[in-house]
Coordinates of N, CA and C in Angstrom, one line a residue:
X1 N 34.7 -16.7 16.3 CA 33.3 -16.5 16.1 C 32.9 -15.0 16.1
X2 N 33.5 -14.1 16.9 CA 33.1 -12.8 16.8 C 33.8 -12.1 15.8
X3 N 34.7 -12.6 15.3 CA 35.5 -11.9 13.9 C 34.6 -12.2 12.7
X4 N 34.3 -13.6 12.7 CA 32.7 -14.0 11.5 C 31.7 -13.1 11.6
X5 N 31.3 -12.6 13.0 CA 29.8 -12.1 13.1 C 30.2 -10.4 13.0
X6 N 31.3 -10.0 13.5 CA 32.0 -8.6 13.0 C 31.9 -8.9 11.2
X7 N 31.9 -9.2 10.6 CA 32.3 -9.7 9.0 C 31.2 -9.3 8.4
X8 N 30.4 -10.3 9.4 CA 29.1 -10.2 8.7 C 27.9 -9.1 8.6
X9 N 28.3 -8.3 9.8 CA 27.3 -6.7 10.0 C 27.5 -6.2 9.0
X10 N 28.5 -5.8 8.6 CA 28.2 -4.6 7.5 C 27.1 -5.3 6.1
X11 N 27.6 -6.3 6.0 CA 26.4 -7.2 4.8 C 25.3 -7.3 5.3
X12 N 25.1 -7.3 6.5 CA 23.8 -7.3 7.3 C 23.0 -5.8 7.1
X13 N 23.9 -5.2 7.3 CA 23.2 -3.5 7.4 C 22.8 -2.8 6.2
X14 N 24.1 -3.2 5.5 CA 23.6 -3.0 3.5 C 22.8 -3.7 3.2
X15 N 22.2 -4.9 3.8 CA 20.7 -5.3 3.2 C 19.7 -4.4 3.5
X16 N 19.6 -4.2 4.7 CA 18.9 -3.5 5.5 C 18.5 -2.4 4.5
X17 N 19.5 -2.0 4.6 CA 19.4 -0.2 3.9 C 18.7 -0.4 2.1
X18 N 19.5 -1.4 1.5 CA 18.8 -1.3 0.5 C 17.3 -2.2 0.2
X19 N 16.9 -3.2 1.4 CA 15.8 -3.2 1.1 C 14.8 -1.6 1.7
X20 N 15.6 -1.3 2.8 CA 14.8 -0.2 3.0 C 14.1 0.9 2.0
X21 N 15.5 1.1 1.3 CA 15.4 2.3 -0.2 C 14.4 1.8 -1.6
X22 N 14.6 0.3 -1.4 CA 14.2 -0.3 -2.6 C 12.5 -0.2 -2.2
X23 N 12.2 -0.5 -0.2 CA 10.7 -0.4 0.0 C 10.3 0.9 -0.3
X24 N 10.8 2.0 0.1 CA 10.7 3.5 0.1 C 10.5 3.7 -1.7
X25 N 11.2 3.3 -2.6 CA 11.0 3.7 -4.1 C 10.0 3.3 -4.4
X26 N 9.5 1.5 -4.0 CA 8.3 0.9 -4.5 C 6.6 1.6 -4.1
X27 N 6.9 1.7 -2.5 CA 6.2 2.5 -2.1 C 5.3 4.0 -3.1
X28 N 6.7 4.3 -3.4 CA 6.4 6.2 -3.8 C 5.6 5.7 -4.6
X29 N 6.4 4.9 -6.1 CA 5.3 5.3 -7.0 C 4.0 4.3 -6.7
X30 N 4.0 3.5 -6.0 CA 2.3 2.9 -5.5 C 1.6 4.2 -5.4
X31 N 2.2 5.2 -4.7 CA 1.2 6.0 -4.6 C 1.0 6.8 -4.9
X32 N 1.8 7.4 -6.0 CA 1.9 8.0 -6.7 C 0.7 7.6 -8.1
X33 N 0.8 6.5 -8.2 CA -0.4 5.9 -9.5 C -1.6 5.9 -8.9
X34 N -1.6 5.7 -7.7 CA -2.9 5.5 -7.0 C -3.4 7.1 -7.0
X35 N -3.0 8.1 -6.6 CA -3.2 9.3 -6.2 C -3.4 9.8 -8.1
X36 N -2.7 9.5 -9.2 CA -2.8 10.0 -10.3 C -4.5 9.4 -11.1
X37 N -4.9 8.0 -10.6 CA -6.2 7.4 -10.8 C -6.9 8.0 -10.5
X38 N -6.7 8.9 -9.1 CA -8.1 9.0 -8.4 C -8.8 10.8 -8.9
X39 N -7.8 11.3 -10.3 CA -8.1 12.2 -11.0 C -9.5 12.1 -11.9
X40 N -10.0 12.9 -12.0 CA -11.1 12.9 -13.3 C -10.5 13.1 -14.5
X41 N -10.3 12.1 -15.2 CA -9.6 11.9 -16.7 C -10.0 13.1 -17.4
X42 N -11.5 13.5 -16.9 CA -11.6 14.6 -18.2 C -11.6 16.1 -17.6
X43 N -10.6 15.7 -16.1 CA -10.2 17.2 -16.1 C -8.7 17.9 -16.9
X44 N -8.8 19.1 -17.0 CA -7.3 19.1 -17.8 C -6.6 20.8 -17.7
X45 N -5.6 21.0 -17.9 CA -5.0 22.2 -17.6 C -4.4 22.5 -19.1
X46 N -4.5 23.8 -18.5 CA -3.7 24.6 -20.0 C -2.4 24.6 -20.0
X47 N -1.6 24.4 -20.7 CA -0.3 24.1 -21.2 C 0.2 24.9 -22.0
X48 N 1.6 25.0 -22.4 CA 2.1 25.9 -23.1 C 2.7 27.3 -23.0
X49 N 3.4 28.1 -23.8 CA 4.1 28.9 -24.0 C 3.5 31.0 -23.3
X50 N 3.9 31.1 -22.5 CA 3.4 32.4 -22.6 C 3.9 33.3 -24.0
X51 N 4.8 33.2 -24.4 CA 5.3 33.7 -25.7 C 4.5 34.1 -26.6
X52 N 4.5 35.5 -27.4 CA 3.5 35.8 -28.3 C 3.8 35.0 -29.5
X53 N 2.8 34.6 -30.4 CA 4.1 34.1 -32.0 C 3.8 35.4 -33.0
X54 N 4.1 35.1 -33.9 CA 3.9 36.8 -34.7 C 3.1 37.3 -34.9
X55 N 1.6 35.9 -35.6 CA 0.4 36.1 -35.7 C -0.8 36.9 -34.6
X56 N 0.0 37.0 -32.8 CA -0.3 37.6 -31.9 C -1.1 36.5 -31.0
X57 N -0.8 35.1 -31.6 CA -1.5 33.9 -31.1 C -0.4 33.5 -30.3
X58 N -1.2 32.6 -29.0 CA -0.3 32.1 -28.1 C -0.5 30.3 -28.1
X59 N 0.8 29.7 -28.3 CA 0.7 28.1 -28.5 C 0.1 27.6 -27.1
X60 N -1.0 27.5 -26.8 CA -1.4 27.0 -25.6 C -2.3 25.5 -26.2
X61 N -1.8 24.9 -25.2 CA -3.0 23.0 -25.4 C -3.6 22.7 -24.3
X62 N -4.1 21.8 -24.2 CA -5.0 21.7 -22.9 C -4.3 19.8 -23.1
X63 N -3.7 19.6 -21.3 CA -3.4 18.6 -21.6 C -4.1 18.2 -20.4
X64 N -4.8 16.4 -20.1 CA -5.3 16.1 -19.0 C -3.9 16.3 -17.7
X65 N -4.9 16.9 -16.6 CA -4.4 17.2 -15.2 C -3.6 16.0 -14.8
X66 N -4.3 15.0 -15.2 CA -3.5 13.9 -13.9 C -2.2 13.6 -14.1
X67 N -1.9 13.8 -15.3 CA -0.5 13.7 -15.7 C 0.3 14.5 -16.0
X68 N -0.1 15.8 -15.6 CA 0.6 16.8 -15.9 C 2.1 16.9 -15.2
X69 N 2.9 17.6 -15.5 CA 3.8 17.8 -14.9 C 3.1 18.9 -13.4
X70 N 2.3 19.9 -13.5 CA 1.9 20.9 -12.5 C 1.4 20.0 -11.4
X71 N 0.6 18.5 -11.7 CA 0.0 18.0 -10.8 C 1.0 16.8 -10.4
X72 N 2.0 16.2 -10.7 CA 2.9 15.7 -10.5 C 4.2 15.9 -9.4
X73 N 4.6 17.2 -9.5 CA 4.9 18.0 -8.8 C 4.7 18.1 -7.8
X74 N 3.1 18.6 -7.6 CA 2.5 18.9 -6.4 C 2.3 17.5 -5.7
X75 N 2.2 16.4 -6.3 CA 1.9 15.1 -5.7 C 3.3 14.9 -5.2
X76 N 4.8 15.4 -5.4 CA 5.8 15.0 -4.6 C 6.4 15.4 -3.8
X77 N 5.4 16.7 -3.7 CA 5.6 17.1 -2.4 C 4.8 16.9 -1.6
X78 N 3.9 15.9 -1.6 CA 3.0 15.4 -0.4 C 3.2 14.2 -0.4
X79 N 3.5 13.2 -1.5 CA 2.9 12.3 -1.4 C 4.2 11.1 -0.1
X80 N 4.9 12.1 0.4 CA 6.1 10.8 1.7 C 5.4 10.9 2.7
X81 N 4.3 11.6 3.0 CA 3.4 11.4 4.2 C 2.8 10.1 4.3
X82 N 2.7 9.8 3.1 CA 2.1 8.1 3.1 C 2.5 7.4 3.6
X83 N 3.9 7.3 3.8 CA 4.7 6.6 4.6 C 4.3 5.6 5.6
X84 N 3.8 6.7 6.6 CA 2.9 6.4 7.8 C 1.9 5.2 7.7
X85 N 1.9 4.8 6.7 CA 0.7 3.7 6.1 C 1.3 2.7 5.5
X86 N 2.1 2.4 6.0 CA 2.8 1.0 5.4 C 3.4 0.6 6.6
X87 N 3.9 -1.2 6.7 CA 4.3 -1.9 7.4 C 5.2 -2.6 7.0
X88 N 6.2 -3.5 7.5 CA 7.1 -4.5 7.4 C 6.6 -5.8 7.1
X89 N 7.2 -6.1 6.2 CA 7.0 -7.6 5.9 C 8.5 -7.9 5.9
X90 N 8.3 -9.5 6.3 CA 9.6 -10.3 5.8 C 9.6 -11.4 4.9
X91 N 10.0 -12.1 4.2 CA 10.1 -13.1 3.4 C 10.7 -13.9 4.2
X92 N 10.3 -15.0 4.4 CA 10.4 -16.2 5.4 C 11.3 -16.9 4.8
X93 N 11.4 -17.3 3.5 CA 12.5 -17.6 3.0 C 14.1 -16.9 2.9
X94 N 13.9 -15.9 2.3 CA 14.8 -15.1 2.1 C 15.3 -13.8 3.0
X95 N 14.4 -13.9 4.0 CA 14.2 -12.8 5.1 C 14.9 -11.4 4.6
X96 N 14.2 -11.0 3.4 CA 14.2 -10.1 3.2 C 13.2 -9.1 2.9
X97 N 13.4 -7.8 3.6 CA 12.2 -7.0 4.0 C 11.8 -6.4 2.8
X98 N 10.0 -6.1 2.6 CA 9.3 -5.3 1.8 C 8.6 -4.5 2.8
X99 N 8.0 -3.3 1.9 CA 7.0 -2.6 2.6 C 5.6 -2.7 2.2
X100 N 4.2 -3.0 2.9 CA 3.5 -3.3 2.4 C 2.2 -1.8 3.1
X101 N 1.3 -1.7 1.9 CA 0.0 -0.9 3.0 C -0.5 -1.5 3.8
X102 N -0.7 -0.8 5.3 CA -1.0 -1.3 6.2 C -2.8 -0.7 6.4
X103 N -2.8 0.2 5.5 CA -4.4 1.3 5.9 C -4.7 1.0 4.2
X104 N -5.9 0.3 3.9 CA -6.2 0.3 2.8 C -7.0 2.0 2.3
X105 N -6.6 1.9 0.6 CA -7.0 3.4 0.2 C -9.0 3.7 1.1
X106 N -9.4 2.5 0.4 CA -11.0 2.7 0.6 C -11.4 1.7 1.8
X107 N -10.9 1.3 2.8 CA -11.2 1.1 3.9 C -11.2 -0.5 4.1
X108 N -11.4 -0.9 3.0 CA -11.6 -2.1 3.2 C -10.8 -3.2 3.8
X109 N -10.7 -4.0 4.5 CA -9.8 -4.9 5.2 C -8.5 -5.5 4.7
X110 N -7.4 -5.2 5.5 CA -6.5 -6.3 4.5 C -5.9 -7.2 5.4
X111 N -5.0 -7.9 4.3 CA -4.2 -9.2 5.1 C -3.3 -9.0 5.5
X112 N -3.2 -8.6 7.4 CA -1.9 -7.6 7.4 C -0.9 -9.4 8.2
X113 N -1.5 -10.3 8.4 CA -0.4 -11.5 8.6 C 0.9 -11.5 8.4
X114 N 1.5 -11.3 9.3 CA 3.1 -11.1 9.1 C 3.4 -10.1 8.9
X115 N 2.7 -8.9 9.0 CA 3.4 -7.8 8.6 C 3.7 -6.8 10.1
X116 N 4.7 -6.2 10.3 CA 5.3 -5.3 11.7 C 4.9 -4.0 11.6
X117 N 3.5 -3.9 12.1 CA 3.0 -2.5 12.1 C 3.8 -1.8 13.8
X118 N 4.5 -0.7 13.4 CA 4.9 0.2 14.4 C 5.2 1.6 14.1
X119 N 5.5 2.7 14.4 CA 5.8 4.3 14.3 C 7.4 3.5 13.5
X120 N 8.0 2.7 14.2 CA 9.5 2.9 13.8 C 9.4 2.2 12.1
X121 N 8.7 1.3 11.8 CA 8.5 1.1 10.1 C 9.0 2.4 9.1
X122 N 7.5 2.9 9.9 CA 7.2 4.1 9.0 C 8.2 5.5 9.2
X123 N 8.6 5.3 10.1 CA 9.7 6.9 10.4 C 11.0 6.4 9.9
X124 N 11.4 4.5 9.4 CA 12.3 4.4 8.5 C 12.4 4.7 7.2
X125 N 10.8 4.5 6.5 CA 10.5 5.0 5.4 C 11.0 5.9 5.1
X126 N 10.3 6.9 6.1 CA 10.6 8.5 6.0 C 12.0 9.1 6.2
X127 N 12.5 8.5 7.5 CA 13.0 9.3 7.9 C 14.8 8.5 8.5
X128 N 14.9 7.4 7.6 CA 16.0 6.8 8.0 C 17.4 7.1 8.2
X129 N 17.8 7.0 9.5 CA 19.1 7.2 9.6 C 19.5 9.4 8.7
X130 N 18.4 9.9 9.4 CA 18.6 11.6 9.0 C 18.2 11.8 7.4
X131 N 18.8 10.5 6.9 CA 18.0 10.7 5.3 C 17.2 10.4 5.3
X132 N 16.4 10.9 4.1 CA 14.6 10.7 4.0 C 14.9 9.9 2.9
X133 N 14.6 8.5 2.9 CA 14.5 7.6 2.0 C 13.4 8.0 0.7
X134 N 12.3 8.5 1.1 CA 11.4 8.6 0.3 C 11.9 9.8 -0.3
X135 N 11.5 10.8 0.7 CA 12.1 12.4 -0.1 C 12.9 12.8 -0.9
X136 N 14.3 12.0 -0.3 CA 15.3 11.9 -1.6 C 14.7 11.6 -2.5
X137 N 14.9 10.3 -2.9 CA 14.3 9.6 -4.0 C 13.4 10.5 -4.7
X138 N 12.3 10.7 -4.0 CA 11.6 12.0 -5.0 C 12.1 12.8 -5.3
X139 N 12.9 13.9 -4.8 CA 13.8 14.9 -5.4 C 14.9 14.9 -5.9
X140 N 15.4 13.7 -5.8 CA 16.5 13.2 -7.0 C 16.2 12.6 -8.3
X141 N 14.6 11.8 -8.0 CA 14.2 11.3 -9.0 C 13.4 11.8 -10.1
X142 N 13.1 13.0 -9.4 CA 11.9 13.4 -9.5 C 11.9 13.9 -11.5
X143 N 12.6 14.1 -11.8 CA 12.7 14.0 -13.3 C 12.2 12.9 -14.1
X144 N 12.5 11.8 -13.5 CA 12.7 10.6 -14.1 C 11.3 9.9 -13.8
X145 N 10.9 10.6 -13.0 CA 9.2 10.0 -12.5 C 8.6 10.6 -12.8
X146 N 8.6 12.1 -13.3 CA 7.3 13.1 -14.2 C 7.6 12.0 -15.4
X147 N 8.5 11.6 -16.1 CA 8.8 11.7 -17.0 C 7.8 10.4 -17.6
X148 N 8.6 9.2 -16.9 CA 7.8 7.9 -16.7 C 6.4 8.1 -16.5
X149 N 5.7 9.4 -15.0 CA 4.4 9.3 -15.1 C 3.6 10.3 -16.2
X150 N 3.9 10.7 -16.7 CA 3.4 11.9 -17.1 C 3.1 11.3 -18.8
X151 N 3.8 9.9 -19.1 CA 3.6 9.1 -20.7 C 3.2 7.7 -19.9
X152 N 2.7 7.7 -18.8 CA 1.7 6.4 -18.6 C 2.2 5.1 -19.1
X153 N 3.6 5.3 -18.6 CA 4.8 4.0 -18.8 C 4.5 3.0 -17.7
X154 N 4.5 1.9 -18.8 CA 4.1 0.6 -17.8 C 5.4 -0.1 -17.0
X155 N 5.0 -0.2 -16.1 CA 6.0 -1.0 -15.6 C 6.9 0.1 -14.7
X156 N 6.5 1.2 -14.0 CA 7.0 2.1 -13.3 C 7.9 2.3 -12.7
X157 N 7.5 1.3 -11.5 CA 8.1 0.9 -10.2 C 9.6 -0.2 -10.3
X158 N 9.7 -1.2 -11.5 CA 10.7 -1.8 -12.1 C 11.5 -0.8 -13.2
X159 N 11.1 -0.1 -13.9 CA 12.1 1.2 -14.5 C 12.6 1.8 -13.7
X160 N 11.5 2.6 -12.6 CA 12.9 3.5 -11.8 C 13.2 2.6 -11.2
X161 N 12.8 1.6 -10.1 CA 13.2 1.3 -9.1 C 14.4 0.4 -9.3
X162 N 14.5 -0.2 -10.2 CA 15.6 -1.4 -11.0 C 16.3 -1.2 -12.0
X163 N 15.8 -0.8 -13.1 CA 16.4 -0.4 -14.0 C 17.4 0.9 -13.9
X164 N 16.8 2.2 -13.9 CA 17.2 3.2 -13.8 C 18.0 3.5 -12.6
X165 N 18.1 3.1 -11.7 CA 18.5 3.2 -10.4 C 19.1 2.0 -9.7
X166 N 19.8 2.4 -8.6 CA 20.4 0.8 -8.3 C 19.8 0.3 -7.2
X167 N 18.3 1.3 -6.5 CA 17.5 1.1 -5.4 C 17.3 0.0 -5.2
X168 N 16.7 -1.2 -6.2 CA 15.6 -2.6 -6.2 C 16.3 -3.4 -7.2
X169 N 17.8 -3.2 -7.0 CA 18.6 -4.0 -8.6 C 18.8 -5.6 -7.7
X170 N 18.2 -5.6 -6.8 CA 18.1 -7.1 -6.0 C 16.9 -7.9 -6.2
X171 N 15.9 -7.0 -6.9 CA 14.6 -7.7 -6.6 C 13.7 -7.1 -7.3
X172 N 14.0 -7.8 -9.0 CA 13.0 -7.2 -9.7 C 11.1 -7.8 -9.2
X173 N 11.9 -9.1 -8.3 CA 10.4 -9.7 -8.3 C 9.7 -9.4 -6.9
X174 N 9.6 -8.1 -6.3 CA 9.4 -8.1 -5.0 C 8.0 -7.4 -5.1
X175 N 7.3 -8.2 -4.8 CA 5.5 -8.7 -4.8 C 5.4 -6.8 -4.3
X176 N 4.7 -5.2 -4.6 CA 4.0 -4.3 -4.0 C 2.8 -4.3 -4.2
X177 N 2.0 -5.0 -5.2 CA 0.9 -4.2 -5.4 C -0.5 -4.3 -4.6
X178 N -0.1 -4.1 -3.3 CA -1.1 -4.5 -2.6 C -2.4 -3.2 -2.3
X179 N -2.3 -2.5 -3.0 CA -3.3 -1.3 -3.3 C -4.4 -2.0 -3.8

């Protein structure tokens, strides 16, 4: 019996971890779309080449802010504080863990039933096992998510999180959008 349950940890712990990573990825870009909505569409930044062209004109465009790469950027370096605002869920069937918001954006009440609100949730998010689940992800990914957000690609969170990556390749169907 203890040679079976020795067998079975490490399959136990690599669940763990990758539902951990796969909550951490789903998470980012939840908030990351949420945080990109709450822009004024018709704000926008100048874009373009410092470069003179011959005519002495400079190729500059004005592209909307929210999706810029300048404001994108800036949202990945803040946006793993969020962390702190999410909780554990389990799937009762499959007892496998999601991350869900536990502080709604605009205050309003949610259905936190079943979900494991504690500091330790959230400092796994962040801060698991010395890696930053989330942080990585942002700064490894971070190409791949201007890129996705910045062309208002549907389906975000299943491209990077499953597709492009091996984070959530268990679980294209794992219910986040609880925003």
């Amino acid at each position: 019996l203890a040679v079976a349950l020795a067998a079975l940890l490490p399959v136990a712990s690599a669940r763990r971890s990758q539902d951990l990573h796969c909550g951490a990825c789903r998470a980012l870009v939840d908030e990351l779309e949420w945080e990109i909505a709450q822009v004024d569409p018709r704000k926008t930044i100048q874009m373009g080449s410092f470069r003179i062209n011959p005519d002495g004109s400079q190729s500059v465009v004005e592209v909307p802010y929210a999706r810029s790469e300048a404001h994108l950027t800036e949202l990945l370096e803040r946006v793993c504080e969020k962390m702190k605002e999410y909780g554990e869920k389990v799937d009762p069937s499959t007892h496998r863990k999601s991350y869900v918001r536990i502080v709604s954006h605009d205050g309003t009440k949610m259905d936190l039933s079943g979900v494991k609100i504690d500091g330790d949730v959230a400092s796994s998010l962040k801060f698991a096992r010395l890696r930053l689940p989330c942080e990585s992800i942002a700064e490894e990914h971070e190409d791949e998510l201007i890129e996705l957000l910045s062309h208002e690609a549907d389906n975000v969170k299943d491209r990077l999180c499953s597709k492009r990556t091996d984070l959530c390749d268990h679980a294209l169907h794992i219910p986040h959008d609880e925003l």
